[in-house]
Amino acid sequence: KNQVEQSPQSLIILEGKNCTLQCNYTVSPFSNLRWYKQDTGRGPVSLTIMTFSENTKSNGRYTATLDADTKQSSLHITASQLSDSASYICVVTDRGSTLGRLYFGRGTQLTVWP
Amino acid sequence: EADIYQTPRYLVIGTGKKITLECSQTMGHDKMYWYQQDPGMELHLIHYSYGVNSTEKGDLSSESTVSRIRTEHFPLTLESARPSHTSQYLCASSDEKQGTSPLHFGNGTRLTVT
């Protein structure tokens, strides 16, 4: 069964600290993996997209890594800011059909305290 | 910031009423989607469209319908609202011409059925 599991479910850190969010997936055949940030009351916004051949991709203070062999991805946030408080969602796309079906994780709720 | 708009942002309605959630995008995207999101849960695909006059059901579509008469407009209709329909509804679009194009989400409609 194709699944996307994220951990931790929630995380609280102090402003200025770093953190790493995890995403494990069983989706096969794999096409790409995306991380989205969803602020409370808003729609998700894309942070990074990685295909099979990409191991790492950065977007400012956000760095995503991908290990396609172990089917794991991580999102590292450097020097956290209060505005980083949000839900971070991992989304994996399969390439088993023309639809390119998306599998969503439940997200990690990050809270940054001053 | 993506140009995709959803109205209304909040809606409280009684059981049995017919409602239409509006979604419009100005990016000329061919692909459009409706997702349902409950707190702490993954997004579930309700309907999707690959272009004008093309609509398909997703995983949770049995009690709603959509139409795609114009590229920019993708409304979702509930013929008879029930308390189980209480949820957040997110509309999204993507550029079909780019295989790794991210989803652009609206800010959602939070529906409460009493």
Short mmCIF file of C-alpha atoms in Angstrom, two decimals, chain A residues 9 31-32 34 36 38 40-46 49-51 87 89 91 93 98-102 104-107, chain B residues 1 9-10 31 33 35 37 40-45 48 50 59 88 90 99-108 110:
data_model
loop_
_atom_site.label_atom_id
_atom_site.label_comp_id
_atom_site.label_asym_id
_atom_site.label_seq_id
_atom_site.Cartn_x
_atom_site.Cartn_y
_atom_site.Cartn_z
CA GLN A 9 3.67 14.72 14.56
CA SER A 31 8.40 10.08 -9.44
CA ASN A 32 9.12 13.01 -7.14
CA ARG A 34 7.68 17.69 -2.51
CA TYR A 36 4.90 22.10 1.40
CA GLN A 38 0.93 25.35 5.36
CA THR A 40 -2.82 28.19 9.81
CA GLY A 41 -5.90 29.09 7.79
CA ARG A 42 -4.03 29.13 4.49
CA GLY A 43 -3.39 26.73 1.64
CA PRO A 44 -0.10 24.82 1.38
CA VAL A 45 2.80 26.50 -0.41
CA SER A 46 5.52 24.56 -2.21
CA ILE A 49 10.57 19.47 -5.29
CA MET A 50 13.05 16.60 -5.77
CA THR A 51 13.15 13.93 -8.42
CA SER A 87 2.47 22.54 9.28
CA ILE A 89 3.58 18.40 4.54
CA VAL A 91 3.89 14.75 -0.75
CA THR A 93 4.06 11.43 -6.59
CA THR A 98 -0.68 9.15 -16.41
CA LEU A 99 -2.47 10.73 -13.47
CA GLY A 100 0.71 11.00 -11.42
CA ARG A 101 -1.16 10.34 -8.22
CA LEU A 102 -0.15 12.34 -5.16
CA PHE A 104 0.09 13.21 1.20
CA GLY A 105 1.55 12.85 4.67
CA ARG A 106 -0.35 14.16 7.66
CA GLY A 107 2.20 16.86 8.27
CA GLU B 1 2.21 34.20 -4.76
CA ARG B 9 -13.58 31.65 3.13
CA TYR B 10 -16.04 30.53 5.80
CA LYS B 31 -5.10 20.85 -14.16
CA TYR B 33 -8.17 19.79 -8.06
CA TYR B 35 -9.10 18.40 -1.74
CA GLN B 37 -8.57 18.44 4.75
CA GLY B 40 -4.15 16.58 11.64
CA MET B 41 -5.09 14.46 8.66
CA GLU B 42 -3.76 14.15 5.13
CA LEU B 43 -5.43 15.83 2.18
CA HIS B 44 -7.94 13.66 0.33
CA LEU B 45 -8.67 14.17 -3.37
CA TYR B 48 -9.88 16.73 -10.49
CA TYR B 50 -7.39 18.05 -16.82
CA ASP B 59 -11.37 9.30 -3.36
CA GLN B 88 -11.78 22.45 5.08
CA LEU B 90 -8.88 23.29 -0.71
CA GLY B 99 5.90 17.37 -15.14
CA THR B 100 7.27 18.52 -11.80
CA SER B 101 5.10 21.61 -11.50
CA PRO B 102 3.92 22.12 -7.92
CA LEU B 103 0.34 22.47 -6.86
CA HIS B 104 -0.79 26.05 -6.25
CA PHE B 105 -3.42 26.09 -3.51
CA GLY B 106 -6.13 28.55 -2.64
CA ASN B 107 -6.64 29.51 1.00
CA GLY B 108 -9.57 27.17 1.37
CA ARG B 110 -13.97 26.20 5.92
#
